[in-house]
Amino acid sequence: MTDTVEALIAARETRQWLTGLDNRPATEAEAYEIQDAVARRLGPVTAWKVGAATPDAEPFRAPINAATVFEGTDHLPANLFQVIGVEAEIAYRFARDLPVREQPYSREEVLDAVASVHPAWEIVDTRFAGFGSQDRLSHMADQFNHGALIVGPAIADWRSLDPLKETVTLEVDGETKVDVVGGNSAGDPVRLLVWMANVGTRSFGGLHAGEVVTTGSCTGTVFVEPGSRSVARYGTMGTITLKVD
């Protein structure tokens, strides 16, 4: 595992993108072990990404480091990324710790620990020479294609939010690319939060106060060029913009 961790770290530092891993993870457990080791090398983990292929599928996750979490900005430099894949998401910030325990947390306990809900951007990226060029476990090991998380303003009365009915429109340079209701392949994002509290964050001691969990794309991934301006308009959560140049 050590050589795989070193290869992924080196790719970030040198921007010499990988054509593959010499020792690819054979299981999800191995991919998560690599994820965690890389994250610990990169610095404090202050956020997480979580998703699922379908409303009934086992979720997947990746830790996100403080260096790639941005609060309330509408601009990032393009030289942070190899590719720029924008996704409009819904993110939850936690008010208090949910430490690892034997008894599973209930949905109500997890929601009671939430401080605020935010519209958010995730930029997906890769340390491989070509987005999607590797097998799923290799991309999972590479922070599941995370590039950056941009957290928008907290919304008022977040408990009234119904993510499954929330409309989201994604525009790039004035052209509508996506217009959906719900849109998240995982379905109910609260299911993902409960999984994170009980399973996904165990290797880091559970969820911690102040951490943000972004719950997967509402719009799919839209790849944009440097200099383009993306706008996500939510039905009840407001509008966020992002320019990467």
Short mmCIF file of C-alpha atoms in Angstrom, two decimals:
data_model
loop_
_atom_site.label_atom_id
_atom_site.label_comp_id
_atom_site.label_asym_id
_atom_site.label_seq_id
_atom_site.Cartn_x
_atom_site.Cartn_y
_atom_site.Cartn_z
CA MET A 1 0.00 0.00 0.00
CA THR A 2 2.83 2.39 0.82
CA ASP A 3 4.03 2.67 -2.78
CA THR A 4 0.49 3.45 -3.96
CA VAL A 5 0.11 6.20 -1.37
CA GLU A 6 3.49 7.66 -2.38
CA ALA A 7 2.53 7.58 -6.07
CA LEU A 8 -0.71 9.46 -5.45
CA ILE A 9 1.03 12.04 -3.27
CA ALA A 10 3.80 12.50 -5.85
CA ALA A 11 1.28 13.05 -8.64
CA ARG A 12 -0.27 15.89 -6.66
CA GLU A 13 3.09 17.48 -5.94
CA THR A 14 4.66 17.14 -9.39
CA ARG A 15 1.55 17.18 -11.59
CA GLN A 16 2.99 14.19 -13.42
CA TRP A 17 -0.26 12.32 -13.90
CA LEU A 18 -0.36 8.57 -13.39
CA THR A 19 -1.09 6.06 -16.15
CA GLY A 20 -2.08 3.54 -13.49
CA LEU A 21 -1.16 2.13 -10.08
CA ASP A 22 1.49 -0.57 -9.86
CA ASN A 23 -0.40 -2.13 -6.97
CA ARG A 24 -4.07 -1.47 -7.55
CA PRO A 25 -6.48 -2.02 -4.66
CA ALA A 26 -8.26 -5.36 -4.98
CA THR A 27 -11.14 -4.54 -2.64
CA GLU A 28 -13.07 -1.52 -1.43
CA ALA A 29 -11.45 -1.97 1.98
CA GLU A 30 -8.01 -1.60 0.40
CA ALA A 31 -9.15 1.45 -1.59
CA TYR A 32 -10.45 3.09 1.59
CA GLU A 33 -7.20 2.29 3.39
CA ILE A 34 -5.29 4.12 0.65
CA GLN A 35 -7.76 7.03 0.71
CA ASP A 36 -7.31 7.42 4.45
CA ALA A 37 -3.52 7.22 4.32
CA VAL A 38 -3.34 9.87 1.60
CA ALA A 39 -5.78 12.11 3.51
CA ARG A 40 -3.70 11.89 6.68
CA ARG A 41 -0.62 12.92 4.71
CA LEU A 42 -2.42 15.89 3.13
CA GLY A 43 -3.50 17.48 6.40
CA PRO A 44 -6.62 17.91 8.53
CA VAL A 45 -9.83 16.33 7.28
CA THR A 46 -12.59 18.93 7.58
CA ALA A 47 -15.18 17.57 5.14
CA TRP A 48 -16.39 14.41 3.42
CA LYS A 49 -17.99 13.45 0.14
CA VAL A 50 -20.53 10.64 0.07
CA GLY A 51 -22.74 9.19 -2.64
CA ALA A 52 -24.45 6.06 -3.89
CA ALA A 53 -25.23 4.69 -7.31
CA THR A 54 -28.93 4.14 -6.51
CA PRO A 55 -31.29 4.85 -3.58
CA ASP A 56 -30.73 1.29 -2.32
CA ALA A 57 -27.02 0.86 -3.07
CA GLU A 58 -24.28 0.81 -0.44
CA PRO A 59 -22.87 4.32 -0.19
CA PHE A 60 -19.24 5.24 -0.84
CA ARG A 61 -17.20 8.07 0.62
CA ALA A 62 -13.93 10.00 0.61
CA PRO A 63 -12.33 12.33 3.16
CA ILE A 64 -11.69 15.93 2.08
CA ASN A 65 -8.81 17.97 3.44
CA ALA A 66 -8.95 21.55 4.66
CA ALA A 67 -6.73 22.66 1.76
CA THR A 68 -9.47 21.92 -0.79
CA VAL A 69 -12.47 23.28 1.15
CA PHE A 70 -13.49 26.85 0.32
CA GLU A 71 -16.20 28.87 2.02
CA GLY A 72 -18.46 31.22 0.10
CA THR A 73 -16.11 32.01 -2.78
CA ASP A 74 -17.22 32.43 -6.40
CA HIS A 75 -13.75 32.14 -7.92
CA LEU A 76 -10.89 29.60 -7.92
CA PRO A 77 -7.66 29.49 -9.95
CA ALA A 78 -7.68 26.96 -12.78
CA ASN A 79 -4.12 25.86 -12.02
CA LEU A 80 -5.43 23.95 -9.00
CA PHE A 81 -6.89 21.34 -11.35
CA GLN A 82 -6.07 19.02 -14.22
CA VAL A 83 -9.72 18.82 -15.32
CA ILE A 84 -12.65 20.91 -14.08
CA GLY A 85 -15.85 18.92 -13.57
CA VAL A 86 -18.50 20.99 -11.80
CA GLU A 87 -21.29 19.43 -9.78
CA ALA A 88 -24.05 21.23 -7.88
CA GLU A 89 -24.64 19.51 -4.54
CA ILE A 90 -26.29 19.79 -1.12
CA ALA A 91 -23.94 19.87 1.87
CA TYR A 92 -24.59 19.48 5.60
CA ARG A 93 -22.46 21.02 8.35
CA PHE A 94 -22.42 19.33 11.75
CA ALA A 95 -22.86 21.21 15.02
CA ARG A 96 -21.55 18.49 17.31
CA ASP A 97 -19.55 15.30 17.33
CA LEU A 98 -21.02 11.92 16.48
CA PRO A 99 -18.25 9.66 17.81
CA VAL A 100 -17.97 5.99 16.95
CA ARG A 101 -20.20 3.89 19.18
CA GLU A 102 -21.60 0.37 19.24
CA GLN A 103 -25.27 1.39 18.99
CA PRO A 104 -26.09 2.82 15.53
CA TYR A 105 -27.18 6.43 15.32
CA SER A 106 -30.78 6.94 14.28
CA ARG A 107 -31.90 9.28 11.52
CA GLU A 108 -33.28 11.65 14.15
CA GLU A 109 -30.00 11.70 16.11
CA VAL A 110 -28.01 12.50 12.98
CA LEU A 111 -30.36 15.31 11.94
CA ASP A 112 -30.28 16.73 15.46
CA ALA A 113 -26.49 17.02 15.13
CA VAL A 114 -26.73 19.08 11.92
CA ALA A 115 -25.99 22.79 12.25
CA SER A 116 -26.82 24.00 8.74
CA VAL A 117 -27.43 23.02 5.12
CA HIS A 118 -25.75 24.67 2.15
CA PRO A 119 -25.79 24.71 -1.63
CA ALA A 120 -22.34 23.62 -2.72
CA TRP A 121 -20.06 22.98 -5.64
CA GLU A 122 -17.79 20.01 -5.89
CA ILE A 123 -15.13 20.15 -8.57
CA VAL A 124 -14.11 16.66 -9.60
CA ASP A 125 -10.56 16.06 -10.78
CA THR A 126 -8.08 13.20 -11.08
CA ARG A 127 -4.47 12.36 -10.45
CA PHE A 128 -4.56 9.94 -13.40
CA ALA A 129 -3.77 10.80 -17.01
CA GLY A 130 -7.37 10.93 -18.16
CA PHE A 131 -10.58 11.30 -16.19
CA GLY A 132 -12.26 7.92 -15.81
CA SER A 133 -9.27 6.15 -17.35
CA GLN A 134 -8.82 3.64 -14.52
CA ASP A 135 -10.87 0.97 -12.78
CA ARG A 136 -13.35 2.01 -10.10
CA LEU A 137 -11.21 0.97 -7.14
CA SER A 138 -8.22 2.97 -8.40
CA HIS A 139 -10.39 6.08 -8.70
CA MET A 140 -11.82 5.34 -5.26
CA ALA A 141 -8.28 5.21 -3.87
CA ASP A 142 -7.65 8.61 -5.50
CA GLN A 143 -10.09 10.41 -3.19
CA PHE A 144 -12.93 9.35 -5.51
CA ASN A 145 -12.02 12.08 -8.00
CA HIS A 146 -12.22 14.98 -5.56
CA GLY A 147 -10.76 18.32 -6.62
CA ALA A 148 -12.37 21.00 -4.44
CA LEU A 149 -15.47 21.69 -2.35
CA ILE A 150 -16.99 25.18 -2.34
CA VAL A 151 -19.56 25.63 0.43
CA GLY A 152 -22.26 28.23 -0.22
CA PRO A 153 -24.28 30.21 2.34
CA ALA A 154 -26.41 28.45 4.93
CA ILE A 155 -30.10 28.35 4.09
CA ALA A 156 -32.84 29.42 6.48
CA ASP A 157 -35.20 26.79 7.89
CA TRP A 158 -33.25 23.86 6.48
CA ARG A 159 -35.50 21.30 8.15
CA SER A 160 -38.25 22.19 5.70
CA LEU A 161 -35.99 21.29 2.76
CA ASP A 162 -37.07 18.28 0.71
CA PRO A 163 -34.00 17.36 -1.36
CA LEU A 164 -36.01 14.92 -3.48
CA LYS A 165 -38.24 17.79 -4.67
CA GLU A 166 -35.57 20.48 -4.93
CA THR A 167 -35.16 21.80 -8.47
CA VAL A 168 -31.61 22.51 -9.64
CA THR A 169 -30.59 24.21 -12.87
CA LEU A 170 -26.93 24.33 -13.92
CA GLU A 171 -25.89 26.96 -16.46
CA VAL A 172 -22.45 27.41 -18.01
CA ASP A 173 -21.75 30.75 -19.70
CA GLY A 174 -25.49 31.37 -19.90
CA GLU A 175 -26.34 28.01 -21.47
CA THR A 176 -28.52 25.61 -19.49
CA LYS A 177 -26.72 22.28 -19.19
CA VAL A 178 -28.93 20.53 -16.61
CA ASP A 179 -32.43 21.17 -15.27
CA VAL A 180 -33.61 18.53 -12.79
CA VAL A 181 -35.83 17.83 -9.81
CA GLY A 182 -33.87 16.01 -7.10
CA GLY A 183 -31.27 14.64 -9.47
CA ASN A 184 -29.14 12.77 -6.94
CA SER A 185 -28.69 9.11 -7.92
CA ALA A 186 -28.53 8.23 -4.22
CA GLY A 187 -32.02 9.51 -3.54
CA ASP A 188 -32.49 10.75 0.04
CA PRO A 189 -29.24 12.38 1.21
CA VAL A 190 -30.12 11.91 4.87
CA ARG A 191 -29.69 8.16 4.35
CA LEU A 192 -26.11 8.96 3.32
CA LEU A 193 -25.53 11.07 6.43
CA VAL A 194 -26.71 8.23 8.67
CA TRP A 195 -24.38 5.82 6.86
CA MET A 196 -21.50 8.25 7.32
CA ALA A 197 -22.18 8.52 11.06
CA ASN A 198 -22.40 4.76 11.52
CA VAL A 199 -20.00 3.38 8.91
CA GLY A 200 -18.23 5.84 6.63
CA THR A 201 -16.23 7.86 9.17
CA ARG A 202 -15.28 5.13 11.62
CA SER A 203 -11.60 5.15 10.61
CA PHE A 204 -11.44 8.83 11.60
CA GLY A 205 -13.32 8.45 14.88
CA GLY A 206 -16.74 9.46 13.55
CA LEU A 207 -18.10 12.82 12.47
CA HIS A 208 -16.86 15.95 14.21
CA ALA A 209 -18.36 19.34 14.95
CA GLY A 210 -17.70 21.76 12.11
CA GLU A 211 -17.23 19.09 9.47
CA VAL A 212 -19.17 19.34 6.21
CA VAL A 213 -20.60 16.36 4.35
CA THR A 214 -21.50 16.92 0.71
CA THR A 215 -24.03 14.37 -0.42
CA GLY A 216 -23.41 13.80 -4.12
CA SER A 217 -24.21 15.52 -7.36
CA CYS A 218 -27.71 16.77 -8.14
CA THR A 219 -26.67 17.63 -11.70
CA GLY A 220 -24.14 15.02 -12.73
CA THR A 221 -20.69 16.18 -13.77
CA VAL A 222 -20.38 18.97 -16.34
CA PHE A 223 -16.82 19.54 -17.55
CA VAL A 224 -15.96 23.18 -18.17
CA GLU A 225 -13.02 25.09 -19.58
CA PRO A 226 -10.92 27.62 -17.64
CA GLY A 227 -12.56 31.02 -17.73
CA SER A 228 -16.12 29.73 -17.92
CA ARG A 229 -18.74 30.81 -15.38
CA SER A 230 -21.07 28.25 -13.84
CA VAL A 231 -24.36 29.12 -12.12
CA ALA A 232 -26.45 26.70 -10.03
CA ARG A 233 -30.02 27.83 -9.32
CA TYR A 234 -31.82 25.86 -6.62
CA GLY A 235 -35.56 25.92 -6.14
CA THR A 236 -35.47 26.97 -2.48
CA MET A 237 -31.76 27.15 -1.63
CA GLY A 238 -30.78 30.16 -3.68
CA THR A 239 -28.15 30.61 -6.37
CA ILE A 240 -24.40 30.03 -6.33
CA THR A 241 -21.85 30.93 -9.00
CA LEU A 242 -18.33 29.81 -9.74
CA LYS A 243 -15.64 30.93 -12.16
CA VAL A 244 -12.44 28.91 -12.51
CA ASP A 245 -9.73 30.78 -14.42
#
